mmCIF file of C-alpha atoms in Angstrom:
data_model
loop_
_atom_site.group_PDB
_atom_site.id
_atom_site.type_symbol
_atom_site.label_atom_id
_atom_site.label_comp_id
_atom_site.label_asym_id
_atom_site.label_seq_id
_atom_site.Cartn_x
_atom_site.Cartn_y
_atom_site.Cartn_z
ATOM 1 C CA MET A 1 48.250 12.954 -71.514
ATOM 2 C CA THR A 2 50.191 9.560 -71.261
ATOM 3 C CA PRO A 3 49.217 7.027 -68.919
ATOM 4 C CA ARG A 4 52.657 7.846 -67.045
ATOM 5 C CA GLU A 5 51.709 11.535 -67.034
ATOM 6 C CA LEU A 6 48.194 10.843 -65.813
ATOM 7 C CA PHE A 7 49.671 8.495 -63.144
ATOM 8 C CA ASN A 8 51.915 11.331 -61.720
ATOM 9 C CA SER A 9 49.142 13.776 -62.031
ATOM 10 C CA ILE A 10 46.796 11.999 -59.692
ATOM 11 C CA MET A 11 49.532 10.672 -57.345
ATOM 12 C CA HIS A 12 51.049 14.099 -56.958
ATOM 13 C CA TYR A 13 47.589 16.093 -56.649
ATOM 14 C CA GLY A 14 47.981 17.732 -59.995
ATOM 15 C CA ASP A 15 45.517 18.505 -62.935
ATOM 16 C CA PHE A 16 43.566 15.382 -64.207
ATOM 17 C CA ASP A 17 39.993 14.764 -65.550
ATOM 18 C CA ARG A 18 39.962 11.196 -65.547
ATOM 19 C CA VAL A 19 41.409 8.028 -63.956
ATOM 20 C CA PRO A 20 43.503 5.226 -65.557
ATOM 21 C CA VAL A 21 41.534 1.834 -66.963
ATOM 22 C CA ILE A 22 43.601 -0.805 -65.164
ATOM 23 C CA HIS A 23 43.321 -4.460 -65.564
ATOM 24 C CA TRP A 24 45.899 -6.140 -63.003
ATOM 25 C CA ASP A 25 45.076 -9.988 -63.542
ATOM 26 C CA GLN A 26 42.648 -12.824 -62.977
ATOM 27 C CA TRP A 27 42.405 -16.342 -61.713
ATOM 28 C CA THR A 28 43.077 -19.212 -63.994
ATOM 29 C CA GLU A 29 39.416 -20.314 -63.587
ATOM 30 C CA THR A 30 38.375 -16.656 -64.443
ATOM 31 C CA ARG A 31 40.178 -16.870 -67.631
ATOM 32 C CA GLU A 32 38.517 -20.105 -68.202
ATOM 33 C CA ARG A 33 35.222 -18.785 -67.937
ATOM 34 C CA TRP A 34 36.070 -15.595 -69.861
ATOM 35 C CA GLU A 35 37.209 -17.835 -72.794
ATOM 36 C CA SER A 36 33.785 -19.848 -72.743
ATOM 37 C CA GLU A 37 32.105 -16.125 -72.667
ATOM 38 C CA GLY A 38 34.049 -14.789 -75.814
ATOM 39 C CA LEU A 39 37.655 -14.170 -74.820
ATOM 40 C CA PRO A 40 39.623 -15.635 -77.684
ATOM 41 C CA ALA A 41 41.768 -18.427 -76.600
ATOM 42 C CA GLY A 42 45.483 -17.376 -76.058
ATOM 43 C CA ALA A 43 44.489 -13.726 -76.467
ATOM 44 C CA ASP A 44 46.203 -11.023 -74.501
ATOM 45 C CA VAL A 45 43.560 -10.134 -71.879
ATOM 46 C CA ARG A 46 44.657 -6.563 -71.424
ATOM 47 C CA LYS A 47 44.610 -5.698 -75.257
ATOM 48 C CA PHE A 48 41.185 -7.564 -75.472
ATOM 49 C CA LEU A 49 39.703 -5.512 -72.623
ATOM 50 C CA GLY A 50 41.409 -2.274 -73.807
ATOM 51 C CA ALA A 51 42.915 -1.945 -70.457
ATOM 52 C CA GLU A 52 46.453 -1.081 -68.997
ATOM 53 C CA PRO A 53 48.820 -2.533 -66.562
ATOM 54 C CA MET A 54 49.443 -0.613 -63.183
ATOM 55 C CA TRP A 55 52.893 0.010 -64.402
ATOM 56 C CA LEU A 56 55.967 -1.764 -66.088
ATOM 57 C CA GLY A 57 58.552 -2.934 -63.257
ATOM 58 C CA ILE A 58 62.192 -2.674 -63.660
ATOM 59 C CA TRP A 59 63.048 -5.572 -61.445
ATOM 60 C CA GLY A 60 66.206 -7.112 -60.085
ATOM 61 C CA ASP A 61 66.347 -10.517 -57.998
ATOM 62 C CA ALA A 62 66.038 -9.518 -54.367
ATOM 63 C CA ARG A 63 65.125 -13.020 -53.170
ATOM 64 C CA ILE A 64 67.517 -15.963 -52.592
ATOM 65 C CA TYR A 65 70.371 -16.275 -54.767
ATOM 66 C CA PRO A 66 71.550 -18.653 -55.570
ATOM 67 C CA GLN A 67 68.425 -20.611 -54.814
ATOM 68 C CA PHE A 68 68.604 -24.047 -52.918
ATOM 69 C CA GLU A 69 68.505 -27.243 -55.055
ATOM 70 C CA GLN A 70 64.648 -27.820 -55.670
ATOM 71 C CA GLU A 71 63.483 -31.330 -55.080
ATOM 72 C CA THR A 72 60.222 -33.284 -55.756
ATOM 73 C CA ILE A 73 59.438 -35.376 -52.692
ATOM 74 C CA GLU A 74 55.981 -36.733 -53.747
ATOM 75 C CA GLU A 75 53.738 -36.533 -56.567
ATOM 76 C CA THR A 76 50.206 -37.776 -57.053
ATOM 77 C CA ASP A 77 47.458 -36.865 -59.691
ATOM 78 C CA GLU A 78 46.261 -34.187 -57.250
ATOM 79 C CA TYR A 79 49.111 -32.599 -55.674
ATOM 80 C CA THR A 80 52.950 -32.472 -55.683
ATOM 81 C CA ILE A 81 55.098 -31.870 -52.463
ATOM 82 C CA PHE A 82 58.524 -30.452 -53.336
ATOM 83 C CA ARG A 83 61.379 -28.161 -51.631
ATOM 84 C CA ASP A 84 61.317 -24.870 -53.715
ATOM 85 C CA GLY A 85 64.324 -22.599 -54.291
ATOM 86 C CA ALA A 86 64.011 -21.055 -50.989
ATOM 87 C CA GLY A 87 64.143 -24.278 -49.154
ATOM 88 C CA VAL A 88 60.465 -24.541 -48.187
ATOM 89 C CA ILE A 89 58.829 -27.962 -48.382
ATOM 90 C CA GLN A 90 55.446 -27.135 -49.645
ATOM 91 C CA GLN A 91 52.306 -28.761 -51.149
ATOM 92 C CA SER A 92 50.703 -27.487 -54.298
ATOM 93 C CA TRP A 93 47.501 -28.645 -55.931
ATOM 94 C CA LYS A 94 47.548 -29.408 -59.552
ATOM 95 C CA HIS A 95 43.849 -28.745 -60.611
ATOM 96 C CA GLN A 96 42.963 -25.662 -58.607
ATOM 97 C CA SER A 97 44.341 -22.302 -57.834
ATOM 98 C CA SER A 98 45.236 -21.754 -54.253
ATOM 99 C CA ILE A 99 47.748 -20.744 -51.808
ATOM 100 C CA PRO A 100 50.461 -23.614 -51.242
ATOM 101 C CA HIS A 101 50.441 -25.476 -47.855
ATOM 102 C CA TYR A 102 53.904 -25.072 -46.424
ATOM 103 C CA ILE A 103 55.134 -27.943 -44.674
ATOM 104 C CA ASP A 104 58.764 -27.473 -43.441
ATOM 105 C CA PHE A 105 61.473 -24.688 -43.733
ATOM 106 C CA THR A 106 65.267 -24.687 -44.135
ATOM 107 C CA LEU A 107 65.124 -21.321 -42.259
ATOM 108 C CA LYS A 108 63.420 -22.093 -38.601
ATOM 109 C CA GLY A 109 65.321 -19.278 -36.465
ATOM 110 C CA ALA A 110 68.571 -17.644 -35.664
ATOM 111 C CA LYS A 111 70.484 -20.851 -35.738
ATOM 112 C CA GLU A 112 70.086 -21.305 -39.460
ATOM 113 C CA TRP A 113 70.341 -17.569 -40.268
ATOM 114 C CA PRO A 114 73.907 -17.068 -40.777
ATOM 115 C CA GLU A 115 74.011 -19.696 -43.538
ATOM 116 C CA PHE A 116 70.913 -18.297 -45.092
ATOM 117 C CA LYS A 117 72.065 -14.830 -45.204
ATOM 118 C CA LYS A 118 74.861 -15.699 -47.456
ATOM 119 C CA ARG A 119 72.305 -16.094 -50.191
ATOM 120 C CA LEU A 120 70.962 -12.524 -49.684
ATOM 121 C CA GLN A 121 74.184 -10.611 -50.848
ATOM 122 C CA PRO A 122 74.776 -8.281 -53.819
ATOM 123 C CA ASP A 123 75.723 -10.102 -56.994
ATOM 124 C CA PRO A 124 75.607 -9.303 -60.614
ATOM 125 C CA GLY A 125 73.691 -12.261 -61.216
ATOM 126 C CA ARG A 126 70.749 -10.600 -59.838
ATOM 127 C CA ILE A 127 70.506 -8.100 -62.721
ATOM 128 C CA PRO A 128 68.698 -9.472 -65.756
ATOM 129 C CA ASP A 129 70.867 -9.710 -68.616
ATOM 130 C CA ASP A 130 68.508 -7.752 -70.808
ATOM 131 C CA ILE A 131 67.860 -5.055 -68.273
ATOM 132 C CA ASP A 132 69.038 -2.221 -70.481
ATOM 133 C CA GLU A 133 66.804 -3.351 -73.315
ATOM 134 C CA TYR A 134 63.805 -3.645 -70.928
ATOM 135 C CA ILE A 135 64.467 -0.091 -69.583
ATOM 136 C CA ALA A 136 64.441 1.386 -73.150
ATOM 137 C CA PHE A 137 61.149 -0.464 -73.870
ATOM 138 C CA ALA A 138 59.507 0.755 -70.384
ATOM 139 C CA GLU A 139 60.697 4.146 -71.075
ATOM 140 C CA ALA A 140 59.221 4.229 -74.369
ATOM 141 C CA SER A 141 55.949 2.678 -73.547
ATOM 142 C CA GLY A 142 54.407 5.861 -71.925
ATOM 143 C CA LEU A 143 53.484 3.659 -68.962
ATOM 144 C CA PRO A 144 54.400 4.499 -65.376
ATOM 145 C CA ILE A 145 57.547 2.921 -64.331
ATOM 146 C CA ALA A 146 58.029 1.051 -60.890
ATOM 147 C CA VAL A 147 61.466 0.074 -59.598
ATOM 148 C CA ASN A 148 61.750 -3.037 -57.144
ATOM 149 C CA ALA A 149 61.575 -2.407 -53.497
ATOM 150 C CA GLY A 150 61.854 -5.999 -52.430
ATOM 151 C CA SER A 151 60.122 -7.008 -48.980
ATOM 152 C CA MET A 152 61.031 -6.356 -45.366
ATOM 153 C CA MET A 153 58.691 -8.867 -43.757
ATOM 154 C CA GLY A 154 56.651 -10.834 -46.568
ATOM 155 C CA TYR A 155 59.773 -12.691 -47.919
ATOM 156 C CA ILE A 156 60.842 -13.582 -44.286
ATOM 157 C CA ARG A 157 57.349 -14.813 -43.661
ATOM 158 C CA ASP A 158 57.564 -16.922 -46.732
ATOM 159 C CA TRP A 159 60.878 -18.424 -45.737
ATOM 160 C CA MET A 160 60.412 -19.461 -42.408
ATOM 161 C CA GLY A 161 56.678 -19.606 -41.913
ATOM 162 C CA VAL A 162 54.429 -17.362 -39.691
ATOM 163 C CA VAL A 163 54.988 -19.442 -36.483
ATOM 164 C CA ASN A 164 58.567 -19.402 -36.648
ATOM 165 C CA MET A 165 58.787 -15.619 -37.593
ATOM 166 C CA SER A 166 56.388 -14.653 -34.819
ATOM 167 C CA TYR A 167 58.737 -16.624 -32.266
ATOM 168 C CA LEU A 168 61.857 -15.273 -33.792
ATOM 169 C CA ALA A 169 60.618 -11.567 -33.417
ATOM 170 C CA CYS A 170 59.738 -11.880 -29.744
ATOM 171 C CA GLU A 171 62.491 -14.010 -28.665
ATOM 172 C CA ASP A 172 65.340 -12.767 -30.829
ATOM 173 C CA PRO A 173 64.638 -9.256 -32.119
ATOM 174 C CA ASP A 174 67.998 -8.545 -32.873
ATOM 175 C CA CYS A 175 68.215 -11.526 -35.155
ATOM 176 C CA TYR A 176 65.035 -10.363 -36.828
ATOM 177 C CA ALA A 177 66.099 -6.677 -37.070
ATOM 178 C CA ASP A 178 69.199 -8.228 -38.953
ATOM 179 C CA MET A 179 67.195 -10.099 -41.301
ATOM 180 C CA VAL A 180 65.345 -6.969 -42.185
ATOM 181 C CA ASP A 181 68.484 -4.891 -42.505
ATOM 182 C CA THR A 182 70.174 -7.595 -44.803
ATOM 183 C CA LEU A 183 67.040 -7.414 -47.052
ATOM 184 C CA ALA A 184 67.061 -3.541 -47.067
ATOM 185 C CA THR A 185 70.849 -3.418 -47.729
ATOM 186 C CA LEU A 186 70.114 -5.568 -50.792
ATOM 187 C CA VAL A 187 67.296 -3.532 -51.971
ATOM 188 C CA CYS A 188 69.666 -0.432 -51.787
ATOM 189 C CA TRP A 189 72.389 -2.026 -53.740
ATOM 190 C CA LEU A 190 69.617 -3.134 -56.380
ATOM 191 C CA LEU A 191 68.108 0.349 -56.685
ATOM 192 C CA ASP A 192 72.019 1.556 -57.198
ATOM 193 C CA GLN A 193 72.326 -0.937 -59.978
ATOM 194 C CA LEU A 194 68.873 -0.051 -61.676
ATOM 195 C CA ILE A 195 68.215 3.611 -61.328
ATOM 196 C CA PRO A 196 71.287 5.045 -62.877
ATOM 197 C CA ARG A 197 70.858 3.010 -66.172
ATOM 198 C CA MET A 198 67.652 4.940 -66.442
ATOM 199 C CA HIS A 199 67.096 8.042 -68.493
ATOM 200 C CA THR A 200 64.192 9.107 -66.325
ATOM 201 C CA ILE A 201 63.602 8.853 -62.572
ATOM 202 C CA PRO A 202 61.068 5.941 -61.764
ATOM 203 C CA ASP A 203 57.473 7.161 -60.801
ATOM 204 C CA ILE A 204 57.426 4.669 -57.689
ATOM 205 C CA ALA A 205 59.448 2.181 -56.018
ATOM 206 C CA PHE A 206 57.145 -0.728 -55.099
ATOM 207 C CA GLY A 207 57.653 -3.592 -52.581
ATOM 208 C CA TRP A 208 55.560 -6.582 -51.575
ATOM 209 C CA GLU A 209 54.493 -7.783 -47.940
ATOM 210 C CA ASP A 210 51.278 -9.423 -47.779
ATOM 211 C CA ILE A 211 51.764 -9.321 -44.068
ATOM 212 C CA CYS A 212 48.506 -8.737 -42.681
ATOM 213 C CA GLY A 213 45.270 -10.769 -42.154
ATOM 214 C CA LYS A 214 41.592 -10.072 -41.813
ATOM 215 C CA THR A 215 42.405 -9.609 -37.827
ATOM 216 C CA GLY A 216 45.353 -7.382 -38.336
ATOM 217 C CA PRO A 217 49.189 -7.581 -39.112
ATOM 218 C CA LEU A 218 51.397 -10.607 -38.436
ATOM 219 C CA VAL A 219 53.768 -8.433 -36.822
ATOM 220 C CA SER A 220 52.859 -6.076 -34.161
ATOM 221 C CA PRO A 221 53.291 -2.235 -34.290
ATOM 222 C CA SER A 222 55.928 -2.366 -31.413
ATOM 223 C CA ILE A 223 57.994 -5.010 -33.272
ATOM 224 C CA PHE A 224 57.491 -3.149 -36.432
ATOM 225 C CA ARG A 225 58.702 0.183 -35.112
ATOM 226 C CA MET A 226 61.879 -1.744 -33.457
ATOM 227 C CA CYS A 227 62.895 -4.248 -35.999
ATOM 228 C CA VAL A 228 61.349 -3.156 -39.366
ATOM 229 C CA ALA A 229 60.823 0.493 -39.722
ATOM 230 C CA PRO A 230 64.664 1.002 -39.837
ATOM 231 C CA GLY A 231 64.766 -1.244 -43.102
ATOM 232 C CA TYR A 232 62.142 0.876 -44.740
ATOM 233 C CA GLN A 233 63.977 4.116 -43.515
ATOM 234 C CA LYS A 234 67.058 2.861 -45.208
ATOM 235 C CA ILE A 235 65.332 2.379 -48.594
ATOM 236 C CA ARG A 236 63.430 5.731 -48.216
ATOM 237 C CA ALA A 237 66.716 7.452 -47.950
ATOM 238 C CA LYS A 238 68.182 5.985 -51.100
ATOM 239 C CA LEU A 239 64.810 6.669 -52.932
ATOM 240 C CA ASP A 240 65.252 10.306 -51.774
ATOM 241 C CA SER A 241 68.789 10.307 -53.129
ATOM 242 C CA TYR A 242 67.705 9.685 -56.506
ATOM 243 C CA GLY A 243 64.516 11.717 -56.460
ATOM 244 C CA VAL A 244 61.801 8.987 -56.123
ATOM 245 C CA LYS A 245 58.965 10.385 -54.180
ATOM 246 C CA LEU A 246 56.764 7.473 -54.238
ATOM 247 C CA TYR A 247 57.195 4.418 -52.205
ATOM 248 C CA GLY A 248 54.423 1.675 -52.343
ATOM 249 C CA LEU A 249 53.742 -1.741 -50.855
ATOM 250 C CA ASP A 250 51.352 -4.603 -51.754
ATOM 251 C CA SER A 251 49.846 -6.002 -48.588
ATOM 252 C CA ASP A 252 46.358 -7.794 -48.412
ATOM 253 C CA GLY A 253 44.443 -7.869 -45.213
ATOM 254 C CA ASP A 254 43.673 -5.125 -42.526
ATOM 255 C CA VAL A 255 46.625 -2.973 -43.032
ATOM 256 C CA GLU A 256 45.274 -0.085 -41.063
ATOM 257 C CA PRO A 257 47.185 -0.755 -37.684
ATOM 258 C CA LEU A 258 50.249 -0.207 -39.459
ATOM 259 C CA LEU A 259 49.386 2.687 -41.723
ATOM 260 C CA LYS A 260 50.857 5.371 -39.495
ATOM 261 C CA ASP A 261 54.222 3.397 -38.989
ATOM 262 C CA TRP A 262 54.511 2.593 -42.694
ATOM 263 C CA LEU A 263 54.010 6.492 -43.350
ATOM 264 C CA ASP A 264 56.450 7.368 -40.659
ATOM 265 C CA ALA A 265 58.895 5.180 -42.042
ATOM 266 C CA GLY A 266 58.591 6.773 -45.645
ATOM 267 C CA VAL A 267 55.994 4.430 -47.339
ATOM 268 C CA ASN A 268 53.182 6.442 -48.887
ATOM 269 C CA VAL A 269 51.538 4.262 -51.287
ATOM 270 C CA GLN A 270 49.398 1.302 -50.311
ATOM 271 C CA PHE A 271 47.825 -1.412 -52.606
ATOM 272 C CA PRO A 272 45.214 -2.894 -52.733
ATOM 273 C CA VAL A 273 43.209 -1.797 -49.419
ATOM 274 C CA GLU A 274 41.430 -5.113 -49.769
ATOM 275 C CA ILE A 275 37.819 -4.704 -48.952
ATOM 276 C CA GLY A 276 37.394 -7.624 -46.698
ATOM 277 C CA THR A 277 35.217 -8.561 -43.727
ATOM 278 C CA TRP A 278 36.978 -5.959 -41.801
ATOM 279 C CA ASP A 279 35.314 -3.168 -44.338
ATOM 280 C CA PRO A 280 37.937 -0.578 -44.526
ATOM 281 C CA ASP A 281 36.937 2.543 -46.394
ATOM 282 C CA PRO A 282 39.585 4.211 -48.476
ATOM 283 C CA MET A 283 38.093 7.680 -47.965
ATOM 284 C CA LYS A 284 38.008 7.212 -44.058
ATOM 285 C CA LEU A 285 41.608 6.155 -44.371
ATOM 286 C CA ARG A 286 42.450 9.495 -46.189
ATOM 287 C CA LYS A 287 40.626 11.636 -43.776
ATOM 288 C CA LYS A 288 42.564 10.031 -40.827
ATOM 289 C CA PHE A 289 46.029 9.794 -42.520
ATOM 290 C CA GLY A 290 45.792 12.836 -44.955
ATOM 291 C CA LYS A 291 47.048 13.160 -48.574
ATOM 292 C CA GLU A 292 50.263 11.606 -47.885
ATOM 293 C CA LEU A 293 48.690 8.437 -47.825
ATOM 294 C CA ARG A 294 48.243 7.473 -51.498
ATOM 295 C CA ILE A 295 46.028 4.329 -52.384
ATOM 296 C CA VAL A 296 45.860 2.168 -55.476
ATOM 297 C CA GLY A 297 43.187 -0.409 -55.451
ATOM 298 C CA GLY A 298 40.050 0.002 -53.184
ATOM 299 C CA ILE A 299 37.389 -1.542 -55.317
ATOM 300 C CA ASN A 300 35.785 -4.502 -53.940
ATOM 301 C CA LYS A 301 36.329 -7.210 -56.301
ATOM 302 C CA LEU A 302 33.446 -9.391 -55.123
ATOM 303 C CA GLU A 303 31.010 -6.361 -56.031
ATOM 304 C CA LEU A 304 31.778 -7.005 -59.695
ATOM 305 C CA GLU A 305 30.182 -10.633 -59.496
ATOM 306 C CA LYS A 306 26.806 -8.804 -58.704
ATOM 307 C CA GLY A 307 26.120 -7.021 -62.199
ATOM 308 C CA PRO A 308 25.731 -3.510 -63.172
ATOM 309 C CA ALA A 309 23.694 -1.964 -60.392
ATOM 310 C CA ALA A 310 26.317 -3.181 -57.952
ATOM 311 C CA ILE A 311 29.048 -2.283 -59.854
ATOM 312 C CA ASP A 312 27.768 1.306 -60.376
ATOM 313 C CA ALA A 313 27.117 1.553 -56.624
ATOM 314 C CA GLU A 314 30.885 0.682 -55.969
ATOM 315 C CA ILE A 315 32.229 2.913 -58.358
ATOM 316 C CA GLN A 316 30.052 5.892 -57.271
ATOM 317 C CA ARG A 317 31.101 5.404 -53.478
ATOM 318 C CA ARG A 318 34.916 6.003 -54.422
ATOM 319 C CA VAL A 319 34.197 8.975 -56.849
ATOM 320 C CA PRO A 320 34.713 11.745 -54.064
ATOM 321 C CA LEU A 321 38.179 9.962 -53.632
ATOM 322 C CA MET A 322 39.195 9.867 -57.211
ATOM 323 C CA LYS A 323 38.281 13.365 -57.507
ATOM 324 C CA ASP A 324 40.424 14.280 -54.300
ATOM 325 C CA GLY A 325 43.468 12.725 -55.971
ATOM 326 C CA GLY A 326 46.085 10.345 -54.802
ATOM 327 C CA PHE A 327 43.808 7.411 -55.357
ATOM 328 C CA ILE A 328 43.794 5.167 -58.523
ATOM 329 C CA PRO A 329 40.850 2.718 -58.535
ATOM 330 C CA MET A 330 41.123 -0.733 -59.628
ATOM 331 C CA PRO A 331 39.779 -4.132 -57.961
ATOM 332 C CA ASP A 332 41.381 -5.156 -54.730
ATOM 333 C CA HIS A 333 42.796 -8.399 -56.055
ATOM 334 C CA LEU A 334 42.619 -10.827 -58.978
ATOM 335 C CA ILE A 335 39.382 -10.987 -60.771
ATOM 336 C CA THR A 336 37.081 -14.031 -59.411
ATOM 337 C CA PRO A 337 35.680 -16.655 -61.386
ATOM 338 C CA GLY A 338 32.221 -15.438 -60.288
ATOM 339 C CA THR A 339 32.577 -12.321 -62.492
ATOM 340 C CA SER A 340 31.290 -12.640 -65.947
ATOM 341 C CA LEU A 341 33.237 -11.291 -68.770
ATOM 342 C CA LYS A 342 30.300 -9.174 -69.681
ATOM 343 C CA ASP A 343 30.127 -7.673 -66.008
ATOM 344 C CA TYR A 344 33.918 -6.992 -66.086
ATOM 345 C CA GLN A 345 33.645 -5.208 -69.404
ATOM 346 C CA TYR A 346 30.823 -3.166 -68.013
ATOM 347 C CA TYR A 347 32.935 -2.101 -64.965
ATOM 348 C CA LEU A 348 35.979 -1.151 -67.014
ATOM 349 C CA SER A 349 33.515 0.676 -69.502
ATOM 350 C CA GLN A 350 32.284 2.765 -66.665
ATOM 351 C CA ILE A 351 35.627 3.564 -65.231
ATOM 352 C CA ARG A 352 36.685 4.724 -68.845
ATOM 353 C CA THR A 353 33.783 7.060 -69.158
ATOM 354 C CA LEU A 354 34.401 8.904 -65.744
ATOM 355 C CA ARG A 355 35.336 12.562 -66.024
ATOM 356 C CA PHE A 356 35.905 15.115 -63.311
#
């Protein structure tokens, strides 16, 4: 059974006797540690670990195009302040991995939206020149294949900031809904450019949001249903027309308050179900929302720092859901610098030896 066949057997509740051994990524500081512990400098981490990616992505550009002119505003030995291609002024640090500090935005509200919207229209330049070669590579790889589903909320959050987005959603929901619809229309156009080039149906459409924190979503369920759900529904209809059954999203934080609304809008795969201070339980989510909810992730990355006993316990508490299907285990974010190479290799070896 190829990795692609295994992925589909698990996600569609077919027959399988194991789960894939996946390495997503690690922090820069983690790689530096691992290189001091035996990872060869410059090595392909996945090949060294004997692990696979989640999938290969057939992507077009669903963001700002053309981008705004980038500009360096201030630079020191510690940080750079610059205007990025989305018109966001941000501060990034040179010697540590961290989320940038957003300072100001070109898109602040409804007033700026008509000009910003012009950069979110279909354009042949959004399709990579080598897309056909990459599709051939992906289809020959035996790995699962994902196609780009963009973002209905996360991009907007990035482009205008949480505060501006929150005010807009409450004060001018029609404008917010138009932003979502513009993005959904662009994603549908991209799908029409990408999927017909493929010789097989992609296994999953996958988007990005990161729209939840430790206390829940940054968009209320009522605003979601009014302004955002129609965008997902438009994409879901396009996917249905091509026979793509799985529609997944990446969002950290406490996603549970939005899960029913996402499912109702056609999103049936969640990644990574981050095991944060709110302590979600993937098995409880399965019992609450049923088998239509598939999960990729669900392994607490911080437990991998604690050694074999903690790793074994973390894996074992997820085994019932692995056996149930519709669940592919992997750490719930980048591997942290507190995780030794030896302990991470132990985690992967334990996943590798599981049989059902």
